[in-house]
Amino acid sequence: MKKIILLSLLLVTSAAGAVGNSQHNMSEHITPSSPASQEYLDGMQKMHDGMMKGAMSRDPDVAFAEAMTAHHKGAIEMAKTQLKYGKDPEMRKLAEDIIKAQQPEIDQMQAWLKGKVEK
């Protein structure tokens, strides 16, 4: 339940920030403190851009699938960064679990999207 609440808050704050700063690249204003920080920032920017692009669809189902696909891909990229740089066993296990859980959901959404062609 806590994970759902945290994820919901992340989505809401991401969307709220995007509305006011849709043309800003977040990495322009943040100086990374390490290679891991740079990878996290790059991955989050890519995820944010994909989510915003997906949300522009006129079809709410397509918008959801496209935005959530980008979000899940971002989560996987962050998990891979954690596995590359992180040392804590609990966080490494969580990163592995995120990859295992979200890749099938990405596959499901992408398969569904293949059947949808916006005109």
Coordinates of C-alpha atoms in Angstrom, one line a residue:
M1 CA 0.0 0.0 0.0
K2 CA 2.8 2.4 0.8
K3 CA 4.4 1.7 -2.6
I4 CA 1.1 2.6 -4.3
I5 CA 0.8 5.8 -2.4
L6 CA 4.4 6.8 -3.1
L7 CA 4.0 5.9 -6.8
S8 CA 0.8 8.0 -6.9
L9 CA 2.5 11.0 -5.3
L10 CA 5.4 10.6 -7.7
L11 CA 3.1 10.7 -10.7
V12 CA 1.1 13.6 -9.4
T13 CA 4.2 15.7 -8.6
S14 CA 5.8 14.8 -11.9
A15 CA 2.6 15.9 -13.8
A16 CA 2.3 19.1 -11.8
G17 CA 5.9 20.0 -12.4
A18 CA 5.5 19.2 -16.1
V19 CA 2.6 21.5 -16.5
G20 CA 4.6 24.5 -15.2
N21 CA 7.9 23.5 -16.8
S22 CA 7.1 21.5 -19.8
Q23 CA 9.9 23.0 -21.9
H24 CA 12.6 22.7 -19.2
N25 CA 15.1 19.9 -19.1
M26 CA 15.6 19.0 -15.5
S27 CA 19.2 18.1 -15.9
E28 CA 19.9 21.7 -17.0
H29 CA 19.3 22.9 -13.5
I30 CA 20.9 20.1 -11.5
T31 CA 24.5 19.3 -11.2
P32 CA 25.0 15.6 -10.7
S33 CA 27.2 14.6 -7.8
S34 CA 28.3 11.2 -9.3
P35 CA 28.0 9.1 -12.4
A36 CA 25.0 7.3 -10.8
S37 CA 23.3 10.7 -10.3
Q38 CA 23.9 11.6 -13.9
E39 CA 22.4 8.2 -15.0
Y40 CA 19.4 8.7 -12.8
L41 CA 18.8 12.3 -14.1
D42 CA 19.2 11.2 -17.7
G43 CA 16.8 8.3 -17.2
M44 CA 14.2 10.5 -15.4
Q45 CA 14.3 13.1 -18.2
K46 CA 13.8 10.4 -20.8
M47 CA 10.9 8.9 -18.8
H48 CA 9.3 12.4 -18.2
D49 CA 9.5 13.2 -21.9
G50 CA 7.9 9.9 -22.9
M51 CA 5.2 10.3 -20.3
M52 CA 4.3 13.7 -21.5
K53 CA 4.3 12.6 -25.2
G54 CA 2.1 9.7 -24.3
A55 CA -0.4 11.8 -22.3
M56 CA -1.0 14.0 -25.4
S57 CA -3.2 11.3 -27.1
R58 CA -6.8 12.1 -27.6
D59 CA -7.7 8.6 -26.6
P60 CA -7.5 8.2 -22.8
D61 CA -6.7 4.5 -23.1
V62 CA -3.9 5.1 -25.5
A63 CA -2.6 8.0 -23.4
F64 CA -2.6 5.8 -20.3
A65 CA -0.8 2.9 -22.1
E66 CA 1.8 5.2 -23.7
A67 CA 2.5 7.2 -20.6
M68 CA 2.7 4.2 -18.3
T69 CA 4.9 2.4 -20.8
A70 CA 7.4 5.3 -20.6
H71 CA 7.0 5.4 -16.8
H72 CA 7.7 1.6 -16.5
K73 CA 10.7 1.9 -18.8
G74 CA 12.0 4.7 -16.7
A75 CA 11.6 2.6 -13.6
I76 CA 13.5 -0.2 -15.2
E77 CA 16.3 2.1 -16.3
M78 CA 16.6 3.4 -12.7
A79 CA 16.6 -0.1 -11.4
K80 CA 19.5 -1.0 -13.8
T81 CA 21.4 2.1 -12.5
Q82 CA 20.8 0.9 -9.0
L83 CA 22.2 -2.6 -9.9
K84 CA 25.2 -0.9 -11.6
Y85 CA 26.1 1.4 -8.7
G86 CA 24.2 0.4 -5.6
K87 CA 25.6 -1.8 -2.9
D88 CA 22.7 -2.3 -0.4
P89 CA 21.3 -5.8 -0.7
E90 CA 17.7 -4.7 0.0
M91 CA 17.7 -2.0 -2.7
R92 CA 19.4 -4.3 -5.2
K93 CA 16.7 -6.9 -4.5
L94 CA 14.0 -4.3 -5.0
A95 CA 15.6 -3.2 -8.3
E96 CA 15.6 -6.8 -9.5
D97 CA 11.9 -7.2 -8.5
I98 CA 11.0 -3.9 -10.3
I99 CA 12.5 -5.2 -13.5
K100 CA 10.8 -8.6 -13.2
A101 CA 7.4 -7.0 -12.4
Q102 CA 7.4 -4.1 -14.9
Q103 CA 8.8 -5.7 -18.0
P104 CA 5.7 -8.0 -18.5
E105 CA 3.5 -5.0 -18.0
I106 CA 5.4 -3.1 -20.6
D107 CA 5.0 -6.0 -23.0
Q108 CA 1.3 -6.1 -22.3
M109 CA 0.8 -2.4 -23.0
Q110 CA 2.9 -2.5 -26.1
A111 CA 1.0 -5.5 -27.5
W112 CA -2.3 -3.6 -26.8
L113 CA -1.0 -0.5 -28.4
K114 CA -0.1 -2.4 -31.6
G115 CA -3.8 -3.0 -32.1
K116 CA -4.6 0.7 -31.7
V117 CA -3.8 3.2 -34.5
E118 CA -4.8 6.8 -33.9
K119 CA -6.1 8.6 -37.0

